[in-house]
Coordinates of C-alpha atoms and ligand atoms in Angstrom, one line a residue:
N57 CA 15.1 -28.4 2.3
S58 CA 17.9 -25.9 2.5
S59 CA 21.5 -26.2 1.4
K60 CA 24.8 -24.2 1.4
L61 CA 24.9 -23.3 -2.2
G62 CA 27.0 -20.1 -2.1
F63 CA 25.4 -18.4 -5.2
P64 CA 26.8 -15.0 -6.2
A65 CA 24.5 -12.7 -4.2
F66 CA 24.4 -9.3 -5.9
A67 CA 25.3 -9.9 -9.6
S68 CA 22.7 -8.7 -12.2
F69 CA 21.8 -11.0 -15.1
S70 CA 23.1 -9.7 -18.4
T71 CA 23.5 -11.4 -21.7
T72 CA 22.8 -10.2 -25.2
R73 CA 21.7 -13.7 -26.2
Q74 CA 18.3 -14.9 -25.1
L75 CA 18.2 -17.9 -22.7
A76 CA 16.3 -20.8 -24.2
T77 CA 15.1 -23.0 -21.4
D78 CA 12.0 -25.2 -20.7
H79 CA 11.9 -24.1 -17.1
N80 CA 8.6 -23.8 -15.2
I81 CA 8.3 -21.0 -12.7
A82 CA 5.4 -20.2 -10.3
I83 CA 4.8 -16.7 -8.9
V84 CA 2.7 -16.3 -5.8
G85 CA 0.9 -12.8 -6.1
G86 CA -0.4 -11.2 -9.2
G87 CA 0.5 -7.6 -8.2
A88 CA 3.2 -5.3 -9.5
A89 CA 6.0 -7.3 -7.9
G90 CA 4.9 -10.6 -9.4
L91 CA 4.0 -9.2 -12.9
Y92 CA 7.2 -7.2 -13.2
T93 CA 9.2 -10.3 -12.2
A94 CA 7.4 -12.3 -14.9
S95 CA 8.0 -9.7 -17.5
R96 CA 11.7 -9.5 -16.9
I97 CA 12.1 -13.3 -16.9
L98 CA 10.2 -13.5 -20.2
S99 CA 12.2 -10.7 -21.8
K100 CA 15.5 -12.6 -21.1
S101 CA 14.1 -16.1 -21.5
P102 CA 10.9 -16.1 -23.7
T103 CA 10.5 -19.9 -23.6
T104 CA 10.1 -20.1 -19.8
R105 CA 6.6 -21.0 -18.7
I106 CA 5.3 -18.9 -15.9
D107 CA 2.1 -19.6 -13.7
I108 CA 0.9 -16.7 -11.6
F109 CA -1.2 -17.6 -8.5
E110 CA -3.3 -14.9 -7.0
Q111 CA -5.8 -15.3 -4.1
L112 CA -8.1 -12.6 -5.5
P113 CA -10.0 -13.2 -8.7
T114 CA -8.2 -10.1 -10.0
P115 CA -4.5 -9.2 -10.7
Q116 CA -2.8 -5.9 -10.2
G117 CA -2.7 -5.9 -6.3
L118 CA -2.2 -2.5 -4.9
V119 CA -2.3 -0.9 -8.3
R120 CA -6.1 -1.8 -8.3
Y121 CA -6.7 -1.6 -4.5
G122 CA -4.1 0.8 -3.1
V123 CA -3.3 3.6 -5.6
A124 CA -5.6 6.6 -5.0
P125 CA -8.5 6.8 -7.5
D126 CA -7.5 10.4 -8.3
H127 CA -4.1 9.3 -9.5
P128 CA -5.1 7.5 -12.7
E129 CA -1.6 8.2 -14.3
V130 CA -0.1 5.8 -11.8
K131 CA -2.3 3.0 -13.2
N132 CA -0.8 3.2 -16.7
C133 CA 1.4 0.2 -15.8
T134 CA -1.8 -2.0 -16.0
T135 CA -1.5 -2.0 -19.9
K136 CA 1.9 -3.7 -19.5
F137 CA 0.5 -6.0 -16.8
N138 CA -2.2 -7.2 -19.2
Q139 CA 0.4 -7.8 -21.9
V140 CA 2.3 -10.0 -19.5
L141 CA -0.9 -11.9 -18.6
Q142 CA -1.7 -12.4 -22.3
N143 CA 1.7 -13.8 -23.1
P144 CA 1.1 -17.4 -24.3
Q145 CA 3.8 -18.5 -21.9
V146 CA 1.9 -17.2 -18.9
Q147 CA -1.1 -18.7 -17.1
F148 CA -3.1 -16.8 -14.5
Y149 CA -4.5 -18.7 -11.6
G150 CA -6.7 -16.1 -10.0
N151 CA -8.9 -16.9 -7.0
I152 CA -6.4 -19.6 -5.8
P153 CA -4.7 -18.9 -2.5
V154 CA -1.3 -20.4 -1.7
G155 CA 0.0 -21.4 1.7
T156 CA -2.8 -19.7 3.8
E157 CA -3.9 -21.1 7.2
S158 CA -7.6 -20.4 6.7
D159 CA -9.9 -23.3 7.7
H160 CA -12.7 -22.5 5.4
E161 CA -10.6 -21.8 2.3
C162 CA -8.9 -24.4 0.2
S163 CA -5.4 -23.2 -0.5
V164 CA -2.5 -24.8 -2.3
P165 CA 0.4 -25.7 0.0
L166 CA 3.6 -24.1 -0.9
E167 CA 5.4 -27.4 -0.8
R168 CA 3.0 -28.7 -3.6
L169 CA 4.0 -25.7 -5.8
R170 CA 7.7 -26.3 -5.0
S171 CA 7.4 -29.9 -6.1
V172 CA 5.8 -29.0 -9.4
Y173 CA 8.0 -26.0 -10.5
G174 CA 11.6 -25.5 -10.9
G175 CA 11.4 -22.1 -9.0
V176 CA 8.7 -20.4 -7.0
V177 CA 8.8 -16.6 -6.5
L178 CA 6.9 -15.2 -3.5
A179 CA 5.5 -11.8 -4.4
Y180 CA 2.4 -11.7 -2.2
G181 CA 2.9 -8.2 -0.9
A182 CA 1.8 -6.8 2.5
S183 CA -1.8 -7.3 3.3
R184 CA -1.8 -6.3 6.9
D185 CA -1.0 -2.9 8.6
R186 CA 1.2 -2.1 11.5
K187 CA -0.6 -1.3 14.7
L188 CA 0.1 1.5 17.3
G189 CA 0.0 -0.9 20.2
I190 CA -1.7 1.6 22.4
E191 CA -4.5 1.4 25.0
G192 CA -7.9 1.7 23.3
E193 CA -6.7 1.1 19.8
D194 CA -9.1 -1.8 19.4
G195 CA -12.2 0.1 20.5
C196 CA -14.5 0.1 23.5
G197 CA -17.9 -1.5 23.5
S198 CA -19.6 -0.4 20.2
R199 CA -16.8 2.2 19.5
V200 CA -14.6 1.1 16.7
G201 CA -11.3 2.4 17.9
V202 CA -8.5 3.3 15.6
V203 CA -9.2 2.3 12.0
S204 CA -6.5 1.1 9.8
A205 CA -5.7 3.4 6.9
R206 CA -5.1 0.3 4.8
L207 CA -8.6 -0.7 5.4
F208 CA -10.0 2.8 4.6
V209 CA -8.0 2.8 1.3
A210 CA -9.2 -0.7 0.5
W211 CA -12.8 0.4 1.2
Y212 CA -12.8 3.3 -1.2
N213 CA -10.9 1.3 -3.8
G214 CA -13.5 -1.6 -3.7
L215 CA -11.5 -4.5 -2.2
P216 CA -14.2 -7.0 -1.5
E217 CA -13.1 -7.9 2.1
A218 CA -13.1 -4.2 3.1
Q219 CA -16.7 -3.4 1.9
D220 CA -18.4 -4.1 5.3
V221 CA -16.3 -1.5 7.3
Q222 CA -18.6 0.9 9.2
L223 CA -17.3 4.5 9.0
D224 CA -20.3 6.7 9.7
L225 CA -18.7 9.7 8.1
D226 CA -21.9 11.6 8.3
S227 CA -21.9 11.7 12.1
F228 CA -18.7 13.7 12.9
D229 CA -16.6 16.5 11.4
R230 CA -13.1 15.8 12.6
V231 CA -10.7 12.9 11.8
V232 CA -7.2 12.4 13.2
I233 CA -4.7 10.5 11.1
V234 CA -1.5 9.1 12.7
G235 CA 1.5 9.0 10.4
H236 CA 3.2 11.4 8.0
G237 CA 3.5 9.2 4.9
N238 CA 1.8 9.3 1.5
V239 CA -0.8 6.8 2.5
A240 CA -1.9 9.2 5.2
L241 CA -2.0 12.0 2.8
D242 CA -4.1 9.9 0.3
C243 CA -6.6 9.3 3.1
A244 CA -6.7 13.0 4.1
R245 CA -7.1 14.1 0.4
I246 CA -10.0 11.6 -0.2
L247 CA -11.8 12.8 2.9
L248 CA -11.4 16.5 2.0
T249 CA -11.9 16.4 -1.8
D250 CA -15.3 17.4 -3.4
P251 CA -17.0 14.1 -3.9
N252 CA -18.2 15.4 -7.3
D253 CA -14.6 15.5 -8.5
L254 CA -14.0 11.9 -7.1
A255 CA -17.1 10.7 -8.9
R256 CA -15.2 11.0 -12.2
T257 CA -12.5 8.6 -10.9
D258 CA -12.6 4.8 -10.5
I259 CA -13.5 5.2 -6.7
T260 CA -16.5 2.9 -6.0
K261 CA -20.0 4.4 -6.2
R262 CA -20.6 3.2 -2.6
A263 CA -17.6 5.3 -1.4
V264 CA -18.8 8.4 -3.3
A265 CA -22.2 8.0 -1.8
A266 CA -20.7 7.9 1.7
L267 CA -18.4 10.8 1.0
R268 CA -21.4 12.9 -0.3
K269 CA -23.0 12.4 3.1
S270 CA -19.8 12.9 5.0
N271 CA -19.6 15.8 7.5
V272 CA -15.8 15.6 7.7
R273 CA -14.4 19.1 7.5
H274 CA -11.2 18.9 9.6
V275 CA -8.4 16.4 9.2
E276 CA -5.3 16.5 11.5
M277 CA -2.3 14.5 10.4
V278 CA -0.1 13.8 13.3
G279 CA 3.6 12.8 13.1
R280 CA 6.0 11.7 15.8
R281 CA 9.0 13.6 14.3
G282 CA 9.4 17.1 12.8
P283 CA 8.7 18.8 9.5
L284 CA 12.2 17.7 8.1
Q285 CA 11.4 14.1 8.7
V286 CA 8.0 13.7 7.0
S287 CA 7.7 10.7 4.6
F288 CA 5.2 12.2 2.2
T289 CA 6.3 13.8 -1.0
T290 CA 6.0 17.3 -2.5
K291 CA 3.6 16.3 -5.4
E292 CA 1.1 14.9 -2.9
L293 CA 1.5 18.0 -0.6
R294 CA 1.0 20.3 -3.6
E295 CA -2.4 18.5 -4.3
M296 CA -3.5 19.5 -0.9
T297 CA -2.6 23.1 -1.6
K298 CA -4.9 22.9 -4.7
L299 CA -8.0 21.7 -3.0
P300 CA -10.6 24.4 -3.2
G301 CA -11.7 25.8 0.2
L302 CA -9.0 24.0 2.2
E303 CA -6.8 25.8 4.7
I304 CA -3.5 24.1 5.6
I305 CA -2.4 24.7 9.2
C306 CA 0.8 24.0 10.9
D307 CA 3.2 25.3 13.5
R308 CA 5.1 27.7 11.4
R309 CA 7.3 28.8 14.3
L310 CA 8.6 25.2 14.5
L311 CA 8.8 24.9 10.7
E312 CA 10.8 28.2 10.4
S313 CA 13.2 27.3 13.2
E314 CA 13.8 23.8 12.0
C315 CA 14.6 25.1 8.5
A316 CA 16.6 28.1 9.6
G317 CA 18.7 26.3 12.2
E318 CA 22.3 25.3 11.2
K319 CA 21.5 21.5 10.9
G320 CA 18.3 22.3 9.1
R321 CA 20.0 24.5 6.5
R322 CA 22.6 21.8 5.9
V323 CA 19.8 19.2 5.3
L324 CA 17.9 21.5 3.0
E325 CA 21.0 22.3 1.0
A326 CA 21.6 18.6 0.5
S327 CA 18.1 17.8 -0.5
R328 CA 16.3 19.9 -3.1
P329 CA 13.1 17.9 -2.9
L330 CA 12.8 18.5 0.9
K331 CA 13.7 22.2 0.3
R332 CA 10.9 22.6 -2.3
M333 CA 8.4 20.8 0.2
M334 CA 9.3 23.1 3.1
D335 CA 9.0 26.2 0.8
L336 CA 5.6 24.9 -0.3
L337 CA 4.4 24.4 3.2
L338 CA 5.7 27.8 4.3
K339 CA 4.0 29.4 1.3
H340 CA 0.6 27.7 1.7
S341 CA 0.2 27.2 5.5
V342 CA -1.5 29.3 8.3
D343 CA 0.2 29.4 11.7
S344 CA -1.4 27.1 14.2
N345 CA -0.1 29.4 17.0
S346 CA -2.3 32.2 15.8
P347 CA -5.0 30.6 13.7
K348 CA -7.2 32.9 11.6
P349 CA -10.8 32.1 12.5
I350 CA -12.3 30.3 9.6
N351 CA -14.1 33.1 7.9
E352 CA -17.0 32.3 5.6
N353 CA -16.3 35.4 3.5
E354 CA -12.6 34.5 3.1
L355 CA -11.7 32.9 -0.2
G356 CA -9.6 29.8 0.1
A357 CA -7.5 28.0 -2.7
G358 CA -9.4 28.0 -6.0
G359 CA -11.5 31.0 -5.1
V360 CA -14.0 28.9 -3.0
K361 CA -15.0 29.8 0.4
G362 CA -12.6 28.2 3.0
N363 CA -14.6 25.8 5.3
K364 CA -12.2 22.9 5.6
T365 CA -8.9 22.5 7.4
F366 CA -6.0 20.2 7.1
T367 CA -3.7 20.5 10.1
L368 CA -0.2 19.0 10.1
R369 CA 1.0 18.4 13.7
F370 CA 4.5 17.4 14.6
L371 CA 6.4 15.8 17.5
L372 CA 3.6 13.8 18.9
S373 CA 3.5 10.1 19.7
P374 CA 0.1 8.4 20.4
L375 CA -0.3 7.2 23.9
R376 CA -4.0 6.1 24.3
V377 CA -7.5 6.6 23.1
L378 CA -10.1 7.7 25.7
Y379 CA -13.8 7.1 25.1
N380 CA -16.4 9.4 26.3
Q381 CA -20.0 8.1 27.2
V382 CA -22.1 7.7 24.1
E383 CA -25.2 9.7 24.5
E384 CA -28.3 8.4 23.0
G385 CA -28.4 9.3 19.3
L386 CA -25.1 11.1 19.5
K387 CA -21.6 10.1 18.6
A388 CA -19.6 11.3 21.6
P389 CA -16.1 12.4 20.6
Q390 CA -13.1 10.3 21.7
V391 CA -9.8 11.8 22.7
M392 CA -6.4 10.7 21.5
Q393 CA -3.7 11.4 23.9
F394 CA -0.2 12.1 22.6
A395 CA 3.2 12.5 24.3
V396 CA 5.0 15.6 23.1
N397 CA 8.4 14.6 21.7
R398 CA 11.7 16.3 21.2
L399 CA 14.2 15.2 18.6
S400 CA 17.7 13.9 19.1
G401 CA 20.4 13.2 16.6
P402 CA 21.1 14.7 13.2
P403 CA 17.9 15.7 11.2
E404 CA 18.5 13.0 8.6
S405 CA 18.1 10.2 11.3
A406 CA 16.5 12.1 14.1
R407 CA 14.9 10.0 16.8
A408 CA 11.7 11.1 18.6
E409 CA 12.0 11.0 22.4
A410 CA 8.9 11.5 24.6
T411 CA 8.9 14.3 27.2
S412 CA 6.5 14.2 30.2
E413 CA 4.2 16.7 28.4
I414 CA 0.9 15.3 27.1
V415 CA -1.7 16.8 24.6
D416 CA -5.2 15.6 23.9
I417 CA -6.7 15.8 20.4
A418 CA -10.4 15.3 20.1
C419 CA -11.8 13.4 17.2
C420 CA -14.6 10.9 16.4
M421 CA -12.6 8.8 14.0
A422 CA -8.9 8.0 14.1
L423 CA -6.9 6.3 11.4
R424 CA -3.5 4.8 11.8
S425 CA -1.3 5.1 8.8
I426 CA 2.1 3.9 10.1
G427 CA 3.0 1.4 7.4
Y428 CA 1.8 -1.9 5.9
A429 CA 3.1 -5.3 6.9
S430 CA 3.5 -8.7 5.3
T431 CA 2.3 -11.9 6.9
P432 CA 4.1 -15.3 6.9
L433 CA 3.2 -17.9 4.3
V434 CA 2.9 -21.5 5.6
G435 CA 6.0 -23.4 4.4
A436 CA 8.2 -20.4 3.8
P437 CA 10.7 -18.8 6.2
F438 CA 9.7 -15.5 7.8
D439 CA 11.5 -12.8 9.7
H440 CA 9.0 -11.7 12.3
K441 CA 11.1 -8.7 13.4
R442 CA 11.2 -7.1 9.9
N443 CA 8.0 -8.7 8.7
I444 CA 9.7 -9.9 5.4
V445 CA 10.8 -13.2 3.9
P446 CA 14.5 -13.4 4.7
N447 CA 16.5 -13.1 1.5
I448 CA 19.8 -12.3 -0.1
A449 CA 19.0 -10.2 -3.2
G450 CA 15.8 -12.1 -3.8
R451 CA 17.0 -15.7 -3.0
V452 CA 15.2 -16.8 0.1
T453 CA 17.4 -17.8 3.1
V454 CA 16.4 -19.9 6.0
D455 CA 17.2 -17.0 8.3
Q456 CA 18.5 -13.4 7.7
N457 CA 21.7 -14.0 9.6
D458 CA 23.1 -16.8 7.5
R459 CA 23.9 -15.4 4.1
N460 CA 24.7 -18.9 2.6
D461 CA 21.8 -20.9 3.9
L462 CA 19.6 -20.6 0.9
V463 CA 16.3 -22.4 0.2
P464 CA 16.8 -23.8 -3.3
G465 CA 14.4 -22.6 -6.0
L466 CA 12.6 -20.2 -3.6
Y467 CA 12.7 -16.5 -4.4
V468 CA 11.0 -13.4 -3.1
S469 CA 10.1 -10.0 -4.8
G470 CA 8.4 -6.7 -3.8
W471 CA 7.2 -5.6 -0.4
V472 CA 7.5 -9.0 1.1
K473 CA 11.2 -9.0 0.1
R474 CA 12.2 -5.5 1.3
G475 CA 9.4 -4.1 3.4
P476 CA 6.5 -1.8 2.6
V477 CA 8.3 1.2 1.1
G478 CA 8.6 2.6 -2.4
V479 CA 6.5 3.5 -5.4
I480 CA 5.7 1.2 -8.3
A481 CA 9.0 2.1 -10.1
T482 CA 10.9 1.0 -7.0
T483 CA 9.0 -2.3 -7.0
M484 CA 9.8 -2.7 -10.7
Q485 CA 13.5 -2.3 -10.3
D486 CA 13.5 -4.6 -7.3
A487 CA 11.5 -7.3 -9.2
Y488 CA 14.0 -7.2 -12.1
R489 CA 16.8 -8.0 -9.5
T490 CA 14.9 -11.0 -8.3
A491 CA 14.2 -12.1 -11.9
D492 CA 17.9 -11.8 -12.6
A493 CA 18.6 -14.2 -9.7
V494 CA 16.1 -16.7 -11.1
L495 CA 17.6 -16.3 -14.6
M496 CA 21.1 -16.9 -13.4
D497 CA 20.1 -20.0 -11.5
M498 CA 18.3 -21.3 -14.5
R499 CA 21.3 -20.6 -16.7
D500 CA 23.7 -22.2 -14.2
G501 CA 21.6 -25.3 -13.7
N502 CA 21.0 -24.5 -10.0
I503 CA 17.3 -25.2 -10.2
G504 CA 15.3 -27.9 -11.9
T505 CA 13.0 -27.3 -14.8
G506 CA 9.9 -28.6 -13.1
C507 CA 6.9 -30.2 -14.7
R508 CA 3.9 -27.8 -15.0
A509 CA 1.7 -30.4 -16.6
D510 CA 1.2 -31.7 -13.1
I511 CA -0.3 -28.4 -11.7
D512 CA -3.8 -29.0 -13.0
N513 CA -3.9 -32.5 -11.5
T514 CA -2.6 -31.0 -8.2
L515 CA -5.3 -28.3 -8.3
R516 CA -8.0 -30.9 -9.1
S517 CA -6.8 -33.2 -6.2
L518 CA -7.0 -30.3 -3.9
G519 CA -10.5 -29.4 -5.1
V520 CA -9.6 -25.8 -6.1
D521 CA -9.6 -26.1 -9.9
A522 CA -13.2 -25.1 -10.4
R523 CA -12.8 -21.7 -8.7
R524 CA -9.9 -20.7 -10.9
V525 CA -10.1 -17.3 -12.8
S526 CA -8.0 -17.4 -16.0
T527 CA -6.6 -14.3 -17.9
E528 CA -9.6 -14.6 -20.2
G529 CA -11.9 -14.4 -17.2
W530 CA -10.1 -11.4 -15.8
L531 CA -10.3 -9.6 -19.2
R532 CA -14.0 -10.3 -19.3
L533 CA -14.5 -8.7 -15.8
E534 CA -12.3 -5.8 -16.8
A535 CA -14.4 -5.1 -20.0
Y536 CA -17.5 -5.3 -17.9
E537 CA -16.2 -2.8 -15.4
A538 CA -15.1 -0.5 -18.1
A539 CA -18.5 -0.6 -19.8
R540 CA -20.2 0.2 -16.5
G541 CA -17.8 2.9 -15.9
E542 CA -18.4 4.5 -19.3
K543 CA -22.1 4.8 -18.6
A544 CA -21.3 6.6 -15.3
G545 CA -18.6 8.9 -16.9
K546 CA -15.6 7.2 -15.1
P547 CA -12.8 4.8 -16.3
R548 CA -14.4 1.8 -14.6
E549 CA -17.0 0.9 -12.0
K550 CA -15.3 -1.9 -10.0
V551 CA -17.3 -5.0 -9.0
T552 CA -16.8 -5.2 -5.3
S553 CA -17.9 -8.8 -4.4
V554 CA -16.1 -12.0 -5.3
E555 CA -19.4 -13.7 -5.9
E556 CA -20.5 -11.0 -8.4
M557 CA -17.1 -11.1 -10.1
L558 CA -17.3 -14.9 -10.5
N559 CA -20.9 -14.6 -11.9
I560 CA -19.7 -12.2 -14.6
I561 CA -16.5 -14.1 -15.3
N562 CA -18.4 -17.4 -15.7
Q563 CA -21.3 -16.1 -17.8
Ligands
LIG251 P1 5.7 5.5 5.1 O1 6.0 6.4 4.0 O2 6.7 4.5 5.6 O3 5.2 6.4 6.3 C1 4.9 5.9 7.6 C2 4.7 6.9 8.6 O4 4.3 6.4 9.8 C3 5.9 7.8 8.9 O5 5.6 9.1 9.0 C4 6.4 7.2 10.2 O6 7.2 8.1 11.0 C5 5.1 6.9 10.9 N1 5.2 5.9 11.9 C6 5.8 4.6 11.9 N2 5.6 4.0 13.0 C7 5.0 4.9 13.9 C8 4.6 4.8 15.2 N3 4.8 3.7 16.0 N4 4.0 5.9 15.7 C9 3.8 7.0 15.1 N5 4.2 7.2 13.8 C10 4.8 6.1 13.2 O7 4.5 4.5 4.8 P2 3.1 4.6 3.9 O8 2.6 6.0 4.0 O9 2.3 3.5 4.4 O10 3.6 4.4 2.4 C11 4.2 3.2 2.0 C12 4.9 3.4 0.7 O11 4.1 3.6 -0.4 C13 5.8 4.6 0.8 O12 7.0 4.4 0.1 C14 5.0 5.7 0.0 O13 5.8 6.7 -0.5 C15 4.3 4.8 -1.1 N6 3.1 5.5 -1.5 C16 3.2 6.4 -2.5 C17 2.1 7.1 -2.9 C18 2.2 8.1 -3.9 O14 3.3 8.2 -4.6 N7 1.3 9.0 -4.1 C19 0.9 6.8 -2.3 C20 0.7 5.9 -1.3 C21 1.9 5.3 -0.8 P3 8.7 8.0 11.2 O15 9.3 8.6 9.9 O16 9.0 8.7 12.4 O17 9.1 6.5 11.3

């Protein structure tokens, strides 16, 4: 189904005139990537018809289920998303999976979509997480092992499939998080924030109840490289410095020597954001080499007694998890073993190399937060090394190495196009580039128009039409959640089971 078409690879679509076409486009995935792709296509070609397929009953993807509840400003984009969904040219097909392999779930084969639509854009994101690949990661007997940060985030944000995760936050006080990215920092902040503050956000009431009972006081965030190589950002670190009663601990000797060395100074001169972050860390951290004992009389940030710690540990790569015997009624601590690393190469691209030294860190719960990953979709090419759909500037290719071997009419947008990095603004810019590729191909007659009238017959013949959630259904659910939230003094109280969502939508 591929051909050597030789499209211009990186041009962006620009015309002052609007494009009048009767093209029919399908988008697989109703998150930021899919909705921004739709919005850009419609802004340049308002007569195009766009159908958005989403396996969950709800749109918004990671904006609903990934963005931290205490970052409501990041969710302002949902106003625009609802405008896109209410555009008369757009149909939302919620609760309809495409190209999944699940036996018990009817999904629409990608080939069927490609036969109905002129173009199909894959924007289904990254619903898996990367694993550490270490001994003991998957648990031992009844011990759960290393929990995915993606699952933890999905749990407190109300994703239906994450609601059964057993965390037992009340039975231990110490959590280790592997990874130095913003997702790791989100997890640390949620674990260490006063639940009374979280209760005013759109976090689920079940998560608030569990966090109220939680005994977690100490979070250690462990990175394999040094302070100059962290992936999290200053705004998120600053939020940690403002948490009442929290002491931030790190190896200040290492921090100071990394910043003061010749290479470090050069990097910090070239990057003001990194310089600001190192200054912030130096200003607000306590030295792990000579920790002050946590003193009940000592005032922490915000004038509250310091009784919680957040420790940043550097130059450690996880090796294995060791499980102690579980004593009756007690949760015995597990130990995570780490190799001590040294860095090689320039700071901007430093590599971590393990030494023979090993350190143990005791904890009862460990989270891995080393990046999300996309999964293949049946019927679409997939690059298993990079965990993305291979593409040239949004046009899907059969394999990543052949820049001309395009799959006609198949496009990709968002994290499944470029990997799991970047904030919503990055996804928007990237979605616009994919939309431009679609627009150019529509304008140049490189894709057919498709016949969307056939889609309802197709869904009926597959037996999935009855489960569909439309835009109206989603807006009904959203209004219900907002009304429940208002009573509880929060923006919304999310419904966390698909069955309950469907009951409300179909009332
Ligand atoms: P990320 O920023 O890519 O961070 C991943 C972390 O995992 C890095 O510290 C990385 O270290 C580490 N890592 C990777 N493989 C590892 C391994 N095998 N062993 C040990 N450590 C390993 O990913 P993320 O935190 O999942 O965030 C994804 C994207 O969403 C990012 O662009 C992030 O900024 C964005 N996001 C933003 C916000 C926000 O703005 N508040 C919130 C959440 C997410 P190395 O650097 O050494 O590879």
